[in-house]
Tab-separated table of C-alpha atoms in Angstrom:
chain	number	residue	atom	x	y	z
I	1	MET	CA	-12.692	-21.213	-76.939
I	2	LYS	CA	-10.607	-21.793	-73.806
I	3	ALA	CA	-7.655	-22.895	-75.941
I	4	LEU	CA	-7.998	-19.789	-78.097
I	5	LEU	CA	-8.097	-17.443	-75.114
I	6	SER	CA	-5.167	-19.163	-73.423
I	7	PHE	CA	-3.192	-18.807	-76.638
I	8	ILE	CA	-3.908	-15.086	-76.651
I	9	VAL	CA	-2.456	-14.621	-73.184
I	10	SER	CA	0.593	-16.704	-74.044
I	11	THR	CA	1.203	-14.575	-77.121
I	12	ALA	CA	0.963	-11.393	-75.118
I	13	LEU	CA	3.336	-12.659	-72.456
I	14	ILE	CA	5.953	-13.443	-74.993
I	15	GLY	CA	5.944	-10.493	-76.964
I	16	SER	CA	-1.058	7.889	-52.873
I	17	SER	CA	-1.782	10.395	-50.781
I	18	LEU	CA	-5.242	11.511	-49.506
I	19	LEU	CA	-6.395	15.084	-50.097
I	20	ALA	CA	-7.657	16.763	-46.924
I	21	GLY	CA	-8.877	19.885	-48.721
I	22	VAL	CA	-9.195	20.584	-52.435
I	23	ALA	CA	-8.602	23.796	-54.330
I	24	ALA	CA	-10.047	24.232	-57.805
I	25	ALA	CA	-7.866	22.514	-60.391
I	26	ALA	CA	-6.857	24.191	-63.604
I	27	GLU	CA	-8.340	22.562	-66.696
I	28	PRO	CA	-6.036	19.947	-68.203
I	29	PHE	CA	-5.255	20.620	-71.833
I	30	ASN	CA	-3.913	17.333	-73.199
I	31	TRP	CA	-6.869	15.762	-75.009
I	32	SER	CA	-4.908	13.698	-77.548
I	33	PRO	CA	-5.456	11.415	-79.343
I	34	PRO	CA	-8.550	12.794	-81.113
I	35	VAL	CA	-11.108	9.986	-81.166
I	36	ASP	CA	-14.357	11.938	-81.209
I	37	ASP	CA	-15.315	10.669	-84.664
I	38	PRO	CA	-14.971	6.884	-84.711
I	39	ILE	CA	-15.327	5.123	-88.034
I	40	HIS	CA	-17.174	2.100	-86.659
I	41	THR	CA	-20.492	2.029	-84.813
I	42	PRO	CA	-21.326	0.557	-81.382
I	43	ALA	CA	-23.118	-2.278	-83.179
I	44	GLU	CA	-19.939	-3.122	-85.078
I	45	LEU	CA	-17.973	-3.145	-81.813
I	46	VAL	CA	-20.449	-5.593	-80.267
I	47	GLU	CA	-20.280	-7.755	-83.389
I	48	SER	CA	-16.490	-7.904	-83.077
I	49	MET	CA	-16.844	-9.070	-79.463
I	50	HIS	CA	-19.206	-11.809	-80.557
I	51	SER	CA	-16.662	-12.819	-83.183
I	52	ALA	CA	-13.986	-13.104	-80.500
I	53	PHE	CA	-16.025	-14.867	-77.799
I	54	GLY	CA	-18.929	-16.466	-79.631
I	55	TYR	CA	-22.662	-15.748	-79.775
I	56	ASN	CA	-23.652	-16.735	-76.267
I	57	HIS	CA	-26.947	-14.812	-75.922
I	58	CYS	CA	-25.610	-12.787	-72.991
I	59	ARG	CA	-23.487	-9.731	-72.334
I	60	ALA	CA	-20.958	-9.211	-75.116
I	61	ILE	CA	-18.279	-8.681	-72.440
I	62	ASN	CA	-18.043	-9.555	-68.721
I	63	ALA	CA	-20.683	-12.218	-69.263
I	64	LYS	CA	-20.034	-14.265	-66.118
I	65	GLY	CA	-20.867	-12.359	-62.961
I	66	ILE	CA	-22.480	-12.258	-59.540
I	67	ILE	CA	-24.697	-9.554	-58.014
I	68	PHE	CA	-24.823	-8.088	-54.508
I	69	GLU	CA	-26.548	-5.260	-52.663
I	70	GLY	CA	-25.058	-2.812	-50.212
I	71	GLU	CA	-24.693	0.781	-49.138
I	72	PHE	CA	-22.490	3.715	-50.081
I	73	THR	CA	-21.661	6.464	-47.564
I	74	PRO	CA	-20.042	9.611	-49.020
I	75	ASP	CA	-17.055	11.275	-47.381
I	76	SER	CA	-17.217	14.940	-46.390
I	77	HIS	CA	-14.485	15.830	-48.923
I	78	ALA	CA	-16.541	14.632	-51.903
I	79	LYS	CA	-18.794	17.715	-51.984
I	80	GLN	CA	-15.727	19.910	-52.423
I	81	ILE	CA	-15.272	18.666	-55.980
I	82	THR	CA	-18.794	17.743	-57.104
I	83	LYS	CA	-22.415	18.531	-56.417
I	84	ALA	CA	-23.531	15.035	-57.496
I	85	PRO	CA	-26.437	14.073	-55.204
I	86	HIS	CA	-25.035	10.716	-54.053
I	87	LEU	CA	-21.832	12.446	-52.872
I	88	GLN	CA	-23.373	15.112	-50.645
I	89	GLY	CA	-23.682	13.401	-47.267
I	90	ARG	CA	-26.595	10.969	-47.328
I	91	SER	CA	-25.985	7.268	-47.787
I	92	SER	CA	-27.445	5.504	-50.806
I	93	LYS	CA	-28.316	1.925	-51.654
I	94	VAL	CA	-26.139	0.239	-54.255
I	95	THR	CA	-26.198	-2.793	-56.520
I	96	VAL	CA	-22.761	-4.268	-57.251
I	97	ARG	CA	-21.835	-6.826	-59.920
I	98	PHE	CA	-18.443	-8.561	-59.937
I	99	SER	CA	-17.485	-10.302	-63.167
I	100	ASP	CA	-14.886	-12.137	-65.223
I	101	PHE	CA	-13.571	-10.741	-68.470
I	102	SER	CA	-14.734	-12.081	-71.862
I	103	GLY	CA	-18.145	-12.725	-73.339
I	104	VAL	CA	-18.104	-16.414	-72.380
I	105	PRO	CA	-20.624	-17.004	-69.554
I	106	THR	CA	-19.006	-20.321	-68.612
I	107	ILE	CA	-15.387	-19.166	-68.546
I	108	PRO	CA	-13.572	-20.747	-65.572
I	109	ASP	CA	-12.612	-18.243	-62.887
I	110	ASN	CA	-9.103	-19.720	-62.892
I	111	ASP	CA	-8.616	-19.220	-66.624
I	112	PRO	CA	-5.883	-16.562	-67.104
I	113	THR	CA	-8.026	-14.885	-69.757
I	114	ALA	CA	-10.719	-14.173	-67.166
I	115	ASN	CA	-8.593	-11.136	-66.223
I	116	PRO	CA	-9.093	-8.280	-65.730
I	117	ARG	CA	-11.995	-8.689	-63.305
I	118	GLY	CA	-14.920	-6.304	-63.525
I	119	MET	CA	-16.787	-4.343	-60.890
I	120	ALA	CA	-19.877	-2.301	-61.723
I	121	ILE	CA	-21.934	-0.244	-59.275
I	122	ARG	CA	-25.407	1.267	-59.504
I	123	PHE	CA	-26.145	4.010	-56.973
I	124	GLU	CA	-29.795	4.734	-56.179
I	125	LEU	CA	-30.534	8.474	-56.226
I	126	PRO	CA	-33.432	10.402	-54.684
I	127	GLY	CA	-36.634	10.273	-56.713
I	128	GLY	CA	-35.961	6.869	-58.247
I	129	ALA	CA	-33.049	7.895	-60.486
I	130	SER	CA	-29.678	6.153	-60.542
I	131	THR	CA	-26.074	6.576	-61.624
I	132	ASP	CA	-23.568	3.899	-62.664
I	133	LEU	CA	-19.841	3.314	-62.283
I	134	VAL	CA	-17.964	0.739	-64.390
I	135	ALA	CA	-14.454	-0.395	-63.419
I	136	HIS	CA	-11.985	-3.218	-63.933
I	137	SER	CA	-8.919	-4.530	-62.104
I	138	PHE	CA	-6.307	-2.775	-64.243
I	139	ASN	CA	-5.213	0.860	-64.220
I	140	GLY	CA	-5.616	1.616	-67.901
I	141	PHE	CA	-7.163	0.194	-71.050
I	142	PRO	CA	-5.696	-1.884	-73.886
I	143	VAL	CA	-6.292	0.752	-76.581
I	144	SER	CA	-6.977	4.463	-76.828
I	145	ASN	CA	-10.220	4.352	-78.817
I	146	THR	CA	-13.128	2.143	-79.814
I	147	ASP	CA	-12.019	1.595	-83.400
I	148	ASP	CA	-8.796	0.040	-82.118
I	149	LEU	CA	-10.785	-2.000	-79.604
I	150	ARG	CA	-12.818	-3.433	-82.465
I	151	GLU	CA	-9.628	-4.288	-84.338
I	152	LEU	CA	-8.266	-6.035	-81.234
I	153	MET	CA	-11.433	-8.152	-80.936
I	154	LEU	CA	-11.251	-9.093	-84.617
I	155	ALA	CA	-7.570	-9.990	-84.216
I	156	ILE	CA	-8.450	-12.280	-81.285
I	157	ALA	CA	-11.170	-13.903	-83.376
I	158	ALA	CA	-8.742	-14.559	-86.235
I	159	SER	CA	-5.984	-15.997	-84.036
I	160	GLY	CA	-5.573	-19.251	-82.195
I	161	PRO	CA	-3.379	-22.339	-81.796
I	162	CYS	CA	-3.995	-23.384	-85.416
I	163	ALA	CA	-3.537	-19.942	-86.987
I	164	ALA	CA	-0.494	-19.342	-89.142
I	165	THR	CA	2.192	-17.166	-87.604
I	166	PRO	CA	2.483	-14.298	-87.334
I	167	THR	CA	-1.181	-14.295	-86.361
I	168	ALA	CA	-3.537	-11.351	-86.677
I	169	LEU	CA	-3.062	-10.812	-82.942
I	170	ASP	CA	0.730	-10.882	-83.329
I	171	ARG	CA	0.488	-8.154	-85.955
I	172	PHE	CA	-1.925	-6.076	-83.891
I	173	LEU	CA	0.242	-6.239	-80.757
I	174	GLU	CA	3.348	-5.354	-82.755
I	175	PHE	CA	1.853	-1.952	-83.515
I	176	HIS	CA	-0.056	-1.523	-80.234
I	177	PRO	CA	2.436	-1.932	-77.374
I	178	THR	CA	-0.091	-0.677	-74.829
I	179	ALA	CA	-2.382	-3.594	-75.675
I	180	ARG	CA	0.522	-6.013	-75.336
I	181	ALA	CA	1.361	-4.589	-71.905
I	182	PHE	CA	-2.308	-4.789	-70.891
I	183	LEU	CA	-2.514	-8.490	-71.741
I	184	ALA	CA	0.833	-9.343	-70.158
I	185	ALA	CA	0.453	-7.405	-66.878
I	186	GLN	CA	-2.789	-8.896	-65.543
I	187	LYS	CA	-3.071	-10.054	-61.915
I	188	THR	CA	-5.214	-12.927	-60.670
I	189	PRO	CA	-6.949	-12.148	-57.356
I	190	ALA	CA	-7.581	-14.577	-54.532
I	191	SER	CA	-10.996	-12.919	-54.188
I	192	PHE	CA	-13.053	-10.245	-55.906
I	193	ALA	CA	-12.621	-8.449	-52.556
I	194	THR	CA	-8.796	-8.475	-52.536
I	195	ILE	CA	-7.903	-6.420	-55.584
I	196	SER	CA	-8.378	-2.768	-56.552
I	197	TYR	CA	-10.507	-1.599	-59.465
I	198	TYR	CA	-10.110	1.408	-61.767
I	199	GLY	CA	-12.834	3.307	-63.549
I	200	VAL	CA	-12.905	3.073	-67.328
I	201	GLY	CA	-12.719	6.583	-68.791
I	202	SER	CA	-12.498	10.120	-67.425
I	203	PHE	CA	-15.181	12.331	-65.909
I	204	LYS	CA	-15.622	16.027	-65.262
I	205	PHE	CA	-16.661	16.818	-61.690
I	206	ILE	CA	-18.371	20.191	-61.090
I	207	ASN	CA	-18.932	21.503	-57.569
I	208	ALA	CA	-21.506	23.948	-56.224
I	209	LYS	CA	-19.172	26.876	-57.013
I	210	GLY	CA	-18.941	25.857	-60.673
I	211	GLU	CA	-15.315	24.714	-60.299
I	212	ALA	CA	-14.319	21.777	-62.498
I	213	HIS	CA	-11.953	18.871	-61.937
I	214	TYR	CA	-11.184	16.004	-64.310
I	215	VAL	CA	-11.062	12.676	-62.486
I	216	ARG	CA	-10.827	8.932	-62.816
I	217	TYR	CA	-12.331	6.533	-60.296
I	218	GLN	CA	-10.350	4.151	-58.105
I	219	LEU	CA	-11.884	1.510	-55.831
I	220	VAL	CA	-9.428	0.310	-53.202
I	221	ALA	CA	-10.243	-2.891	-51.320
I	222	VAL	CA	-10.425	-2.597	-47.540
I	223	ALA	CA	-8.961	-6.098	-47.341
I	224	ASP	CA	-5.273	-6.319	-48.159
I	225	GLU	CA	-4.440	-7.137	-51.757
I	226	GLN	CA	-4.168	-10.893	-52.175
I	227	LEU	CA	-3.079	-12.328	-55.514
I	228	LEU	CA	-2.471	-15.835	-56.801
I	229	THR	CA	0.625	-17.148	-58.498
I	230	ASN	CA	0.136	-19.093	-61.713
I	231	GLU	CA	0.644	-22.326	-59.793
I	232	GLU	CA	-1.946	-21.346	-57.186
I	233	ARG	CA	-4.386	-20.220	-59.872
I	234	GLU	CA	-4.206	-23.543	-61.702
I	235	LYS	CA	-5.218	-25.377	-58.523
I	236	GLN	CA	-8.399	-23.343	-58.045
I	237	SER	CA	-11.858	-24.586	-59.035
I	238	PRO	CA	-13.612	-23.160	-62.119
I	239	ASN	CA	-15.959	-21.131	-59.882
I	240	TYR	CA	-13.603	-20.290	-57.043
I	241	LEU	CA	-14.164	-16.521	-57.201
I	242	MET	CA	-17.949	-16.779	-57.349
I	243	GLU	CA	-18.056	-19.216	-54.424
I	244	GLU	CA	-15.475	-17.333	-52.348
I	245	ILE	CA	-17.206	-13.950	-52.572
I	246	LYS	CA	-20.572	-15.498	-51.658
I	247	ALA	CA	-19.060	-17.050	-48.536
I	248	ARG	CA	-17.121	-13.889	-47.667
I	249	VAL	CA	-20.146	-11.587	-47.858
I	250	ALA	CA	-22.279	-14.089	-45.926
I	251	ALA	CA	-19.733	-13.939	-43.095
I	252	ALA	CA	-19.015	-10.172	-43.023
I	253	THR	CA	-19.446	-6.931	-44.940
I	254	VAL	CA	-16.987	-6.432	-47.816
I	255	GLY	CA	-15.657	-2.893	-48.111
I	256	PHE	CA	-14.077	-0.620	-50.705
I	257	ALA	CA	-12.915	2.985	-50.527
I	258	LEU	CA	-13.958	5.025	-53.574
I	259	TYR	CA	-11.508	7.721	-54.679
I	260	ALA	CA	-11.370	10.332	-57.414
I	261	GLN	CA	-7.871	10.652	-58.880
I	262	VAL	CA	-7.541	14.285	-59.998
I	263	ALA	CA	-5.853	15.147	-63.290
I	264	GLU	CA	-3.186	17.815	-63.692
I	265	HIS	CA	-1.885	19.712	-66.723
I	266	GLY	CA	-0.508	17.304	-69.306
I	267	ASP	CA	-2.566	14.290	-68.267
I	268	ARG	CA	-4.393	12.662	-71.150
I	269	ILE	CA	-8.089	13.030	-70.536
I	270	ASN	CA	-9.309	11.398	-73.740
I	271	ASP	CA	-6.946	8.415	-73.809
I	272	PRO	CA	-8.003	5.640	-71.393
I	273	SER	CA	-4.962	3.532	-72.297
I	274	ILE	CA	-2.608	5.925	-70.481
I	275	ALA	CA	-2.775	5.735	-66.682
I	276	TRP	CA	-2.261	8.987	-64.832
I	277	PRO	CA	0.813	9.150	-62.560
I	278	ASP	CA	0.470	7.630	-59.100
I	279	ASN	CA	1.477	10.927	-57.476
I	280	ARG	CA	-1.732	12.641	-58.590
I	281	LYS	CA	-3.946	13.763	-55.715
I	282	ARG	CA	-6.807	11.503	-54.706
I	283	VAL	CA	-9.999	12.634	-53.042
I	284	LEU	CA	-11.849	10.145	-50.878
I	285	LEU	CA	-15.414	10.105	-52.215
I	286	GLY	CA	-16.817	7.583	-49.749
I	287	ARG	CA	-17.050	4.038	-48.460
I	288	LEU	CA	-18.791	1.157	-50.188
I	289	GLU	CA	-20.155	-1.712	-48.086
I	290	ILE	CA	-21.305	-4.897	-49.827
I	291	LYS	CA	-23.742	-6.652	-47.502
I	292	ARG	CA	-25.802	-9.382	-49.152
I	293	LEU	CA	-26.191	-11.602	-52.195
I	294	THR	CA	-29.213	-10.976	-54.413
I	295	ALA	CA	-31.347	-13.726	-55.949
I	296	ASN	CA	-29.065	-13.678	-59.023
I	297	ALA	CA	-31.924	-14.917	-61.183
I	298	ALA	CA	-31.499	-14.886	-64.947
I	299	GLU	CA	-34.054	-12.098	-65.370
I	300	GLU	CA	-32.319	-9.933	-62.764
I	301	ASP	CA	-29.004	-10.150	-64.582
I	302	ARG	CA	-30.723	-9.590	-67.917
I	303	ARG	CA	-32.291	-6.344	-66.734
I	304	LEU	CA	-29.171	-5.018	-65.051
I	305	VAL	CA	-27.338	-2.958	-67.671
I	306	PHE	CA	-24.658	-0.609	-66.338
I	307	ASN	CA	-24.314	2.589	-68.332
I	308	PRO	CA	-21.034	4.543	-67.868
I	309	SER	CA	-22.648	7.726	-69.193
I	310	ASN	CA	-25.579	7.480	-66.770
I	311	VAL	CA	-24.352	10.421	-64.676
I	312	PRO	CA	-26.210	12.926	-62.460
I	313	THR	CA	-25.891	16.671	-62.094
I	314	GLY	CA	-22.358	17.492	-61.025
I	315	ILE	CA	-20.709	14.812	-63.178
I	316	GLU	CA	-20.151	14.787	-66.947
I	317	THR	CA	-18.456	12.252	-69.202
I	318	ALA	CA	-15.114	13.643	-70.302
I	319	ASP	CA	-14.084	11.251	-73.049
I	320	MET	CA	-15.707	9.551	-75.992
I	321	LEU	CA	-15.231	6.053	-74.606
I	322	SER	CA	-17.915	6.325	-71.919
I	323	SER	CA	-20.714	7.450	-74.218
I	324	PHE	CA	-19.729	5.020	-76.994
I	325	TYR	CA	-19.382	2.113	-74.570
I	326	SER	CA	-22.776	2.913	-73.087
I	327	LYS	CA	-24.434	2.484	-76.469
I	328	ALA	CA	-22.556	-0.766	-77.036
I	329	PHE	CA	-23.553	-2.138	-73.622
I	330	ARG	CA	-27.221	-1.509	-74.292
I	331	LEU	CA	-27.325	-3.373	-77.599
I	332	PRO	CA	-27.143	-6.959	-76.239
I	333	ALA	CA	-29.616	-5.992	-73.511
I	334	GLU	CA	-32.131	-4.763	-76.074
I	335	GLY	CA	-32.060	-8.155	-77.755
I	336	ALA	CA	-33.347	-11.390	-76.264
I	337	ARG	CA	-30.202	-12.316	-74.386
I	338	ASP	CA	-30.214	-15.332	-72.093
I	339	VAL	CA	-28.246	-15.126	-68.845
I	340	ALA	CA	-27.455	-18.186	-66.766
I	341	PRO	CA	-28.309	-17.651	-63.095
I	342	VAL	CA	-25.616	-17.927	-60.439
I	343	ALA	CA	-26.336	-20.800	-58.083
I	344	ARG	CA	-26.780	-19.923	-54.437
I	345	ASN	CA	-25.581	-22.002	-51.511
């Protein structure tokens, strides 16, 4: 599996300002491409992931991870663009899971195909409810819709060092330049705490006045960005990220600033593969503080399923990806998946 994933990366390689006050934004109108009627089901997407990464009785994607607890404190500007309860002034408890890419629970942290890294957050709301945020360490997505994502997974499954050239992945990347750029432009962090994360998909924020803004999440590390060169990465241990973040949080709180990047006319709302321009306004939603490691028992990780469409009043999903992905994420959880616990020091 490691040889296959390394081959995939090799193939791919070949081939702001803060907003102090917010006025209501006009509704963006660029919703292309139309992907509201996918041909394939969430179950078929999960099956394609298993084909690519193996049947490992765990999450179909981002299988290797580590869980922490902390606190989120909203910024005063957040309520100007949404009436979501966790963004109105009171702090809320959070559960945060950092992860490696792929559905291989034993993938080495220093494997280049462990990028992009994942970060998922569950915010506790009043009354026992919750809301989730799912992000990864790349501003964009490899494809524009879930049918193409399934085809990418199947192409990975059919390709490898022994596959005849051009491989299925070669052919897929030839006609999907965004996917090629996604695979080739990944960064390897020195720590889960030293790289920024970007929300997958778009959301519609509605404030108390009924004004709407289309946004994408950005999580900016309080620590300066620290990346590894390929030479430095190869020298790291297979669990260097998991061990480093445990030690870092044990020594001090790890922080992130959560922003909403606000869309303007012409920005593609329904196409996650196209990043919005860097000059778009950003609203500081609040500060995330990661304070302690959880037990990280197998049952805890098994129960913890992050749902991108689990949104409260004041937030709506604004593209098909979030709702489709949510159904796909739940499928492995509904089965008897086994999750290896993360060892504690």
